[in-house]
Amino acid sequence: MLEVKNVDVSFRSERQTRIFGTDRTQVLHDISIKVDKGSCLGILGESGSGKSTLGRVMCGLLKPDRGEVYIQGKPVYESRAGKKQLQQSLSIVFQDYTTSANPRFRVRDILKEGIMAYERKLGKKVGQETEYEDLLKTVGLDSSFLMRYPHELSGGQLQRICIARAVACRPEIILFDEAISSLDAHTQVQVMDLLKELKEKLSLTYIFITHDLTSVTYICDNVMFLYKGRITEYLPVSRISESKDTYAKQLLNSIIVYEDEMTA
Ligand SMILES: Nc1ncnc2c1ncn2[C@@H]1O[C@H](COP(=O)(O)OP(=O)(O)O)[C@@H](O)[C@H]1O
Ligand SMILES: [Mg+2]
């Protein structure tokens, strides 16, 4: 359903090493991926490996230097129809829920952003007050949260609101970019359980970007290792330990070491 083909991305280098013209640093190298309908694809890599850049390309937010993204066979950057279709079928949940939710907005207004996106898609108003309650219920919260501000919620509760906002426009695909990374371990598990439940209930497809191997094994069906902007391994999570690729192994080890350091 969503396919990335031969994507290269480069950014202008901060240091000007040439007198004429500009130097560019290539951040993604020849990335091709297929996201199967109803699956959860993990994109795993250390910080700076290009995960968020790839996420932005997949969401239609960053045109690659080369290559294309296809939604149901339609090109996203080369055709308006493809871009529109992607916008209508994909929602995004970011890591930094504290900045992705406007601090001056009440929960109701945050949810309204998602509902309005759905109304634009439908071409008519939904306008029912029960919509808000239903959305809250979907993410395990009740209507007493509607008038609260983000600072009156815990990290886990606010991330649930961001998930509700993402679900409000009835997407087929949700992309999570380190969406649970800043939550404590216990809350991470609760939110991942919620995501699993929603995925079944709403027949969703997930793209789950993370630097955390444990969450990949908990929620993903397939995993793609990204190392310095290159895919080094792409396999089902059930076979993650069989990974042959040296970079993937290195990455697995470095992540495990990193986690040990974090808990030490
Ligand atoms: N808008 C940008 N301009 C210049 N460099 C960028 C930009 N966005 C990301 N980069 C660089 O691209 C590389 C990959 O970044 P990113 O995709 O954010 O990695 P990750 O999400 O895996 O941590 C990094 O070296 C980062 O500094
Ligand atoms: Mg990132």
PDB file of C-alpha atoms in Angstrom, residues 2-258:
ATOM      1  CA  LEU A   2       2.811   2.430   0.877  1.00  0.00           C
ATOM      2  CA  GLU A   3       6.029   1.997  -0.993  1.00  0.00           C
ATOM      3  CA  VAL A   4       9.322   3.858  -0.966  1.00  0.00           C
ATOM      4  CA  LYS A   5      11.502   3.401  -4.030  1.00  0.00           C
ATOM      5  CA  ASN A   6      15.181   4.305  -4.392  1.00  0.00           C
ATOM      6  CA  VAL A   7      15.070   7.372  -2.165  1.00  0.00           C
ATOM      7  CA  ASP A   8      18.142   9.582  -1.735  1.00  0.00           C
ATOM      8  CA  VAL A   9      18.083  12.641   0.519  1.00  0.00           C
ATOM      9  CA  SER A  10      20.852  15.143   1.107  1.00  0.00           C
ATOM     10  CA  PHE A  11      21.055  18.360   3.086  1.00  0.00           C
ATOM     11  CA  ARG A  12      23.262  21.337   2.581  1.00  0.00           C
ATOM     12  CA  SER A  13      26.344  21.002   4.766  1.00  0.00           C
ATOM     13  CA  GLU A  14      26.753  23.475   7.580  1.00  0.00           C
ATOM     14  CA  ARG A  15      30.452  23.920   6.831  1.00  0.00           C
ATOM     15  CA  GLN A  16      31.181  25.442   3.493  1.00  0.00           C
ATOM     16  CA  THR A  17      34.132  23.478   2.216  1.00  0.00           C
ATOM     17  CA  ARG A  18      33.921  24.679  -1.335  1.00  0.00           C
ATOM     18  CA  ILE A  19      34.391  28.216  -2.492  1.00  0.00           C
ATOM     19  CA  PHE A  20      31.874  27.945  -5.278  1.00  0.00           C
ATOM     20  CA  GLY A  21      28.586  26.144  -4.874  1.00  0.00           C
ATOM     21  CA  THR A  22      27.570  24.248  -1.783  1.00  0.00           C
ATOM     22  CA  ASP A  23      28.502  20.909  -0.372  1.00  0.00           C
ATOM     23  CA  ARG A  24      25.728  18.527   0.480  1.00  0.00           C
ATOM     24  CA  THR A  25      25.704  15.692   2.964  1.00  0.00           C
ATOM     25  CA  GLN A  26      23.774  12.649   1.895  1.00  0.00           C
ATOM     26  CA  VAL A  27      21.561  11.442   4.725  1.00  0.00           C
ATOM     27  CA  LEU A  28      19.572   8.671   2.988  1.00  0.00           C
ATOM     28  CA  HIS A  29      21.061   6.323   0.398  1.00  0.00           C
ATOM     29  CA  ASP A  30      18.876   4.391  -2.032  1.00  0.00           C
ATOM     30  CA  ILE A  31      16.099   3.495   0.410  1.00  0.00           C
ATOM     31  CA  SER A  32      13.381   1.142  -0.810  1.00  0.00           C
ATOM     32  CA  ILE A  33      10.691  -0.282   1.468  1.00  0.00           C
ATOM     33  CA  LYS A  34       7.231  -1.756   1.177  1.00  0.00           C
ATOM     34  CA  VAL A  35       4.797  -1.314   4.029  1.00  0.00           C
ATOM     35  CA  ASP A  36       2.278  -4.159   4.012  1.00  0.00           C
ATOM     36  CA  LYS A  37      -1.333  -3.381   4.819  1.00  0.00           C
ATOM     37  CA  GLY A  38      -2.226  -4.279   8.389  1.00  0.00           C
ATOM     38  CA  SER A  39       1.387  -4.763   9.464  1.00  0.00           C
ATOM     39  CA  CYS A  40       3.626  -2.824  11.797  1.00  0.00           C
ATOM     40  CA  LEU A  41       6.971  -1.926  10.279  1.00  0.00           C
ATOM     41  CA  GLY A  42       9.710  -0.919  12.689  1.00  0.00           C
ATOM     42  CA  ILE A  43      12.410   1.481  11.533  1.00  0.00           C
ATOM     43  CA  LEU A  44      15.269   1.000  13.947  1.00  0.00           C
ATOM     44  CA  GLY A  45      18.486   2.963  14.086  1.00  0.00           C
ATOM     45  CA  GLU A  46      20.693   4.992  16.361  1.00  0.00           C
ATOM     46  CA  SER A  47      20.335   8.736  16.683  1.00  0.00           C
ATOM     47  CA  GLY A  48      21.287  10.544  13.478  1.00  0.00           C
ATOM     48  CA  SER A  49      20.873   7.473  11.266  1.00  0.00           C
ATOM     49  CA  GLY A  50      18.183   9.221   9.221  1.00  0.00           C
ATOM     50  CA  LYS A  51      14.984   7.757  10.715  1.00  0.00           C
ATOM     51  CA  SER A  52      13.065  11.027  11.066  1.00  0.00           C
ATOM     52  CA  THR A  53      14.212  12.171   7.638  1.00  0.00           C
ATOM     53  CA  LEU A  54      12.871   8.934   6.164  1.00  0.00           C
ATOM     54  CA  GLY A  55       9.664   9.437   8.173  1.00  0.00           C
ATOM     55  CA  ARG A  56       9.252  12.918   6.705  1.00  0.00           C
ATOM     56  CA  VAL A  57       9.765  11.568   3.192  1.00  0.00           C
ATOM     57  CA  MET A  58       7.164   8.849   3.840  1.00  0.00           C
ATOM     58  CA  CYS A  59       4.625  11.415   5.104  1.00  0.00           C
ATOM     59  CA  GLY A  60       4.907  13.578   2.014  1.00  0.00           C
ATOM     60  CA  LEU A  61       6.677  16.339   3.934  1.00  0.00           C
ATOM     61  CA  LEU A  62      10.120  16.156   2.329  1.00  0.00           C
ATOM     62  CA  LYS A  63      10.696  15.654  -1.363  1.00  0.00           C
ATOM     63  CA  PRO A  64      13.668  13.361  -1.885  1.00  0.00           C
ATOM     64  CA  ASP A  65      16.528  14.256  -4.272  1.00  0.00           C
ATOM     65  CA  ARG A  66      15.866  11.030  -6.088  1.00  0.00           C
ATOM     66  CA  GLY A  67      13.248   8.291  -5.851  1.00  0.00           C
ATOM     67  CA  GLU A  68       9.557   8.379  -5.075  1.00  0.00           C
ATOM     68  CA  VAL A  69       6.961   7.325  -2.514  1.00  0.00           C
ATOM     69  CA  TYR A  70       3.845   5.557  -3.758  1.00  0.00           C
ATOM     70  CA  ILE A  71       0.475   5.268  -2.058  1.00  0.00           C
ATOM     71  CA  GLN A  72      -1.769   2.654  -3.639  1.00  0.00           C
ATOM     72  CA  GLY A  73       0.486   2.871  -6.678  1.00  0.00           C
ATOM     73  CA  LYS A  74       0.159   6.656  -7.022  1.00  0.00           C
ATOM     74  CA  PRO A  75       3.308   8.783  -6.790  1.00  0.00           C
ATOM     75  CA  VAL A  76       3.208  11.179  -3.827  1.00  0.00           C
ATOM     76  CA  TYR A  77       5.658  13.833  -5.033  1.00  0.00           C
ATOM     77  CA  GLU A  78       4.971  13.651  -8.739  1.00  0.00           C
ATOM     78  CA  SER A  79       1.188  13.809  -8.583  1.00  0.00           C
ATOM     79  CA  ARG A  80      -1.308  15.907  -6.666  1.00  0.00           C
ATOM     80  CA  ALA A  81      -3.709  13.005  -6.461  1.00  0.00           C
ATOM     81  CA  GLY A  82      -1.039  10.890  -4.761  1.00  0.00           C
ATOM     82  CA  LYS A  83      -0.164  13.629  -2.279  1.00  0.00           C
ATOM     83  CA  LYS A  84      -3.806  14.166  -1.428  1.00  0.00           C
ATOM     84  CA  GLN A  85      -4.417  10.472  -1.008  1.00  0.00           C
ATOM     85  CA  LEU A  86      -1.427  10.202   1.321  1.00  0.00           C
ATOM     86  CA  GLN A  87      -2.588  13.178   3.383  1.00  0.00           C
ATOM     87  CA  GLN A  88      -5.979  11.561   3.752  1.00  0.00           C
ATOM     88  CA  SER A  89      -4.734   8.134   4.658  1.00  0.00           C
ATOM     89  CA  LEU A  90      -1.788   8.871   6.951  1.00  0.00           C
ATOM     90  CA  SER A  91      -1.601  10.379  10.439  1.00  0.00           C
ATOM     91  CA  ILE A  92       1.544  11.160  12.394  1.00  0.00           C
ATOM     92  CA  VAL A  93       2.384  10.957  16.103  1.00  0.00           C
ATOM     93  CA  PHE A  94       5.662  12.551  17.152  1.00  0.00           C
ATOM     94  CA  GLN A  95       7.931  11.997  20.109  1.00  0.00           C
ATOM     95  CA  ASP A  96       7.636  15.388  21.579  1.00  0.00           C
ATOM     96  CA  TYR A  97       4.034  15.408  22.638  1.00  0.00           C
ATOM     97  CA  THR A  98       4.645  18.493  24.749  1.00  0.00           C
ATOM     98  CA  THR A  99       5.327  20.602  21.653  1.00  0.00           C
ATOM     99  CA  SER A 100       3.097  18.729  19.214  1.00  0.00           C
ATOM    100  CA  ALA A 101       0.128  19.730  21.390  1.00  0.00           C
ATOM    101  CA  ASN A 102      -0.376  23.476  21.657  1.00  0.00           C
ATOM    102  CA  PRO A 103      -0.044  24.311  25.408  1.00  0.00           C
ATOM    103  CA  ARG A 104      -2.839  26.895  25.126  1.00  0.00           C
ATOM    104  CA  PHE A 105      -5.249  24.358  23.669  1.00  0.00           C
ATOM    105  CA  ARG A 106      -7.588  22.353  25.820  1.00  0.00           C
ATOM    106  CA  VAL A 107      -7.862  18.620  25.084  1.00  0.00           C
ATOM    107  CA  ARG A 108     -11.076  19.368  23.221  1.00  0.00           C
ATOM    108  CA  ASP A 109      -9.271  21.756  20.858  1.00  0.00           C
ATOM    109  CA  ILE A 110      -6.437  19.277  20.306  1.00  0.00           C
ATOM    110  CA  LEU A 111      -8.949  16.603  19.316  1.00  0.00           C
ATOM    111  CA  LYS A 112     -10.811  19.125  17.189  1.00  0.00           C
ATOM    112  CA  GLU A 113      -7.733  19.443  14.935  1.00  0.00           C
ATOM    113  CA  GLY A 114      -8.068  15.764  14.088  1.00  0.00           C
ATOM    114  CA  ILE A 115     -11.844  15.946  13.713  1.00  0.00           C
ATOM    115  CA  MET A 116     -11.498  18.915  11.347  1.00  0.00           C
ATOM    116  CA  ALA A 117      -9.033  16.973   9.222  1.00  0.00           C
ATOM    117  CA  TYR A 118     -11.622  14.204   9.020  1.00  0.00           C
ATOM    118  CA  GLU A 119     -14.323  16.710   8.059  1.00  0.00           C
ATOM    119  CA  ARG A 120     -12.119  18.076   5.276  1.00  0.00           C
ATOM    120  CA  LYS A 121     -11.712  14.540   4.015  1.00  0.00           C
ATOM    121  CA  LEU A 122     -15.459  13.846   4.177  1.00  0.00           C
ATOM    122  CA  GLY A 123     -16.364  17.238   2.773  1.00  0.00           C
ATOM    123  CA  LYS A 124     -18.959  17.770   5.509  1.00  0.00           C
ATOM    124  CA  LYS A 125     -19.259  18.461   9.231  1.00  0.00           C
ATOM    125  CA  VAL A 126     -19.279  15.679  11.769  1.00  0.00           C
ATOM    126  CA  GLY A 127     -20.115  18.162  14.478  1.00  0.00           C
ATOM    127  CA  GLN A 128     -21.373  15.717  17.067  1.00  0.00           C
ATOM    128  CA  GLU A 129     -20.351  16.177  20.644  1.00  0.00           C
ATOM    129  CA  THR A 130     -20.269  12.407  21.146  1.00  0.00           C
ATOM    130  CA  GLU A 131     -17.337  12.283  18.720  1.00  0.00           C
ATOM    131  CA  TYR A 132     -15.065  13.727  21.433  1.00  0.00           C
ATOM    132  CA  GLU A 133     -16.211  11.273  24.064  1.00  0.00           C
ATOM    133  CA  ASP A 134     -15.864   8.371  21.667  1.00  0.00           C
ATOM    134  CA  LEU A 135     -12.317   9.412  20.808  1.00  0.00           C
ATOM    135  CA  LEU A 136     -11.355   9.682  24.466  1.00  0.00           C
ATOM    136  CA  LYS A 137     -12.916   6.310  25.165  1.00  0.00           C
ATOM    137  CA  THR A 138     -10.936   4.818  22.273  1.00  0.00           C
ATOM    138  CA  VAL A 139      -7.700   5.765  24.031  1.00  0.00           C
ATOM    139  CA  GLY A 140      -8.904   4.747  27.485  1.00  0.00           C
ATOM    140  CA  LEU A 141      -9.773   8.190  28.894  1.00  0.00           C
ATOM    141  CA  ASP A 142     -13.126   9.668  29.918  1.00  0.00           C
ATOM    142  CA  SER A 143     -14.861  12.938  29.111  1.00  0.00           C
ATOM    143  CA  SER A 144     -13.573  14.611  32.288  1.00  0.00           C
ATOM    144  CA  PHE A 145     -10.349  15.225  30.326  1.00  0.00           C
ATOM    145  CA  LEU A 146     -12.003  17.377  27.650  1.00  0.00           C
ATOM    146  CA  MET A 147     -11.500  20.762  29.268  1.00  0.00           C
ATOM    147  CA  ARG A 148      -7.986  20.125  30.606  1.00  0.00           C
ATOM    148  CA  TYR A 149      -4.819  21.767  29.330  1.00  0.00           C
ATOM    149  CA  PRO A 150      -1.727  19.720  28.337  1.00  0.00           C
ATOM    150  CA  HIS A 151       0.119  20.701  31.565  1.00  0.00           C
ATOM    151  CA  GLU A 152      -2.725  19.148  33.552  1.00  0.00           C
ATOM    152  CA  LEU A 153      -2.009  15.726  32.053  1.00  0.00           C
ATOM    153  CA  SER A 154       0.703  13.138  32.598  1.00  0.00           C
ATOM    154  CA  GLY A 155       3.035  12.328  29.696  1.00  0.00           C
ATOM    155  CA  GLY A 156       1.179   9.095  29.032  1.00  0.00           C
ATOM    156  CA  GLN A 157      -2.228  10.796  29.104  1.00  0.00           C
ATOM    157  CA  LEU A 158      -1.087  13.548  26.749  1.00  0.00           C
ATOM    158  CA  GLN A 159       0.391  11.019  24.355  1.00  0.00           C
ATOM    159  CA  ARG A 160      -2.964   9.195  24.424  1.00  0.00           C
ATOM    160  CA  ILE A 161      -4.605  12.485  23.406  1.00  0.00           C
ATOM    161  CA  CYS A 162      -2.143  12.831  20.518  1.00  0.00           C
ATOM    162  CA  ILE A 163      -2.990   9.259  19.487  1.00  0.00           C
ATOM    163  CA  ALA A 164      -6.720  10.122  19.672  1.00  0.00           C
ATOM    164  CA  ARG A 165      -6.082  13.160  17.476  1.00  0.00           C
ATOM    165  CA  ALA A 166      -4.243  10.952  14.969  1.00  0.00           C
ATOM    166  CA  VAL A 167      -7.093   8.419  14.981  1.00  0.00           C
ATOM    167  CA  ALA A 168      -9.771  11.149  14.647  1.00  0.00           C
ATOM    168  CA  CYS A 169      -9.222  11.589  10.918  1.00  0.00           C
ATOM    169  CA  ARG A 170      -9.750   7.844  10.323  1.00  0.00           C
ATOM    170  CA  PRO A 171      -6.340   7.128   8.823  1.00  0.00           C
ATOM    171  CA  GLU A 172      -5.296   3.846   7.308  1.00  0.00           C
ATOM    172  CA  ILE A 173      -1.679   4.329   8.299  1.00  0.00           C
ATOM    173  CA  ILE A 174      -0.167   5.954  11.398  1.00  0.00           C
ATOM    174  CA  LEU A 175       3.494   6.887  11.535  1.00  0.00           C
ATOM    175  CA  PHE A 176       4.981   7.094  15.011  1.00  0.00           C
ATOM    176  CA  ASP A 177       8.305   8.897  15.280  1.00  0.00           C
ATOM    177  CA  GLU A 178       9.800   7.996  18.664  1.00  0.00           C
ATOM    178  CA  ALA A 179       6.244   8.405  19.932  1.00  0.00           C
ATOM    179  CA  ILE A 180       6.794   6.517  23.164  1.00  0.00           C
ATOM    180  CA  SER A 181      10.491   7.203  23.686  1.00  0.00           C
ATOM    181  CA  SER A 182      10.094   9.919  26.289  1.00  0.00           C
ATOM    182  CA  LEU A 183       7.650   7.952  28.428  1.00  0.00           C
ATOM    183  CA  ASP A 184       8.748   5.843  31.379  1.00  0.00           C
ATOM    184  CA  ALA A 185       8.999   2.084  30.807  1.00  0.00           C
ATOM    185  CA  HIS A 186       5.697   1.206  32.468  1.00  0.00           C
ATOM    186  CA  THR A 187       3.753   3.848  30.519  1.00  0.00           C
ATOM    187  CA  GLN A 188       5.500   2.751  27.300  1.00  0.00           C
ATOM    188  CA  VAL A 189       4.064  -0.738  27.714  1.00  0.00           C
ATOM    189  CA  GLN A 190       0.579   0.650  28.446  1.00  0.00           C
ATOM    190  CA  VAL A 191       0.670   2.876  25.348  1.00  0.00           C
ATOM    191  CA  MET A 192       2.013   0.030  23.172  1.00  0.00           C
ATOM    192  CA  ASP A 193      -0.817  -2.216  24.405  1.00  0.00           C
ATOM    193  CA  LEU A 194      -3.253   0.530  23.446  1.00  0.00           C
ATOM    194  CA  LEU A 195      -1.637   0.810  20.010  1.00  0.00           C
ATOM    195  CA  LYS A 196      -1.888  -2.952  19.478  1.00  0.00           C
ATOM    196  CA  GLU A 197      -5.562  -2.882  20.445  1.00  0.00           C
ATOM    197  CA  LEU A 198      -6.325   0.081  18.139  1.00  0.00           C
ATOM    198  CA  LYS A 199      -4.465  -1.539  15.274  1.00  0.00           C
ATOM    199  CA  GLU A 200      -6.768  -4.566  15.429  1.00  0.00           C
ATOM    200  CA  LYS A 201      -9.950  -2.627  16.113  1.00  0.00           C
ATOM    201  CA  LEU A 202      -9.452  -0.027  13.391  1.00  0.00           C
ATOM    202  CA  SER A 203      -7.509  -2.219  10.899  1.00  0.00           C
ATOM    203  CA  LEU A 204      -4.556   0.150  10.936  1.00  0.00           C
ATOM    204  CA  THR A 205      -1.111  -0.095   9.419  1.00  0.00           C
ATOM    205  CA  TYR A 206       1.784   1.237  11.517  1.00  0.00           C
ATOM    206  CA  ILE A 207       5.203   2.632  10.793  1.00  0.00           C
ATOM    207  CA  PHE A 208       7.031   2.669  14.089  1.00  0.00           C
ATOM    208  CA  ILE A 209      10.259   4.677  14.195  1.00  0.00           C
ATOM    209  CA  THR A 210      12.454   4.107  17.227  1.00  0.00           C
ATOM    210  CA  HIS A 211      15.987   3.679  18.528  1.00  0.00           C
ATOM    211  CA  ASP A 212      14.700   1.129  21.033  1.00  0.00           C
ATOM    212  CA  LEU A 213      15.007  -2.544  20.176  1.00  0.00           C
ATOM    213  CA  THR A 214      12.738  -3.703  23.000  1.00  0.00           C
ATOM    214  CA  SER A 215       9.729  -1.773  21.722  1.00  0.00           C
ATOM    215  CA  VAL A 216      10.345  -3.103  18.204  1.00  0.00           C
ATOM    216  CA  THR A 217      10.166  -6.673  19.432  1.00  0.00           C
ATOM    217  CA  TYR A 218       7.032  -5.833  21.428  1.00  0.00           C
ATOM    218  CA  ILE A 219       4.961  -4.199  18.721  1.00  0.00           C
ATOM    219  CA  CYS A 220       6.441  -4.674  15.224  1.00  0.00           C
ATOM    220  CA  ASP A 221       5.988  -7.463  12.676  1.00  0.00           C
ATOM    221  CA  ASN A 222       8.925  -6.495  10.492  1.00  0.00           C
ATOM    222  CA  VAL A 223      11.976  -4.428  11.221  1.00  0.00           C
ATOM    223  CA  MET A 224      14.251  -2.383   9.040  1.00  0.00           C
ATOM    224  CA  PHE A 225      17.674  -1.420  10.348  1.00  0.00           C
ATOM    225  CA  LEU A 226      18.927   1.949   9.293  1.00  0.00           C
ATOM    226  CA  TYR A 227      22.629   2.643   9.688  1.00  0.00           C
ATOM    227  CA  LYS A 228      24.136   5.898   8.455  1.00  0.00           C
ATOM    228  CA  GLY A 229      21.256   6.371   6.049  1.00  0.00           C
ATOM    229  CA  ARG A 230      21.413   2.876   4.567  1.00  0.00           C
ATOM    230  CA  ILE A 231      19.155  -0.102   5.086  1.00  0.00           C
ATOM    231  CA  THR A 232      21.401  -2.817   6.411  1.00  0.00           C
ATOM    232  CA  GLU A 233      18.777  -5.422   7.243  1.00  0.00           C
ATOM    233  CA  TYR A 234      15.070  -5.942   6.719  1.00  0.00           C
ATOM    234  CA  LEU A 235      13.474  -8.976   8.315  1.00  0.00           C
ATOM    235  CA  PRO A 236      10.535 -10.268  10.362  1.00  0.00           C
ATOM    236  CA  VAL A 237      10.878  -9.493  14.059  1.00  0.00           C
ATOM    237  CA  SER A 238      10.513 -13.200  14.842  1.00  0.00           C
ATOM    238  CA  ARG A 239      13.888 -13.730  13.124  1.00  0.00           C
ATOM    239  CA  ILE A 240      15.667 -10.703  14.543  1.00  0.00           C
ATOM    240  CA  SER A 241      18.281 -12.795  16.334  1.00  0.00           C
ATOM    241  CA  GLU A 242      19.264 -14.456  13.041  1.00  0.00           C
ATOM    242  CA  SER A 243      20.334 -11.130  11.624  1.00  0.00           C
ATOM    243  CA  LYS A 244      23.478 -11.746   9.520  1.00  0.00           C
ATOM    244  CA  ASP A 245      24.397  -8.219   8.627  1.00  0.00           C
ATOM    245  CA  THR A 246      27.383  -6.842  10.526  1.00  0.00           C
ATOM    246  CA  TYR A 247      25.916  -3.361  10.793  1.00  0.00           C
ATOM    247  CA  ALA A 248      22.633  -4.722  12.062  1.00  0.00           C
ATOM    248  CA  LYS A 249      24.488  -6.845  14.626  1.00  0.00           C
ATOM    249  CA  GLN A 250      26.615  -3.885  15.647  1.00  0.00           C
ATOM    250  CA  LEU A 251      23.499  -1.835  16.022  1.00  0.00           C
ATOM    251  CA  LEU A 252      21.803  -4.539  18.071  1.00  0.00           C
ATOM    252  CA  ASN A 253      24.838  -4.680  20.343  1.00  0.00           C
ATOM    253  CA  SER A 254      25.197  -0.914  20.611  1.00  0.00           C
ATOM    254  CA  ILE A 255      21.560  -0.591  21.533  1.00  0.00           C
ATOM    255  CA  ILE A 256      21.836  -3.277  24.163  1.00  0.00           C
ATOM    256  CA  VAL A 257      24.968  -1.609  25.597  1.00  0.00           C
ATOM    257  CA  TYR A 258      23.233   1.745  25.513  1.00  0.00           C
TER     258      TYR A 258
END
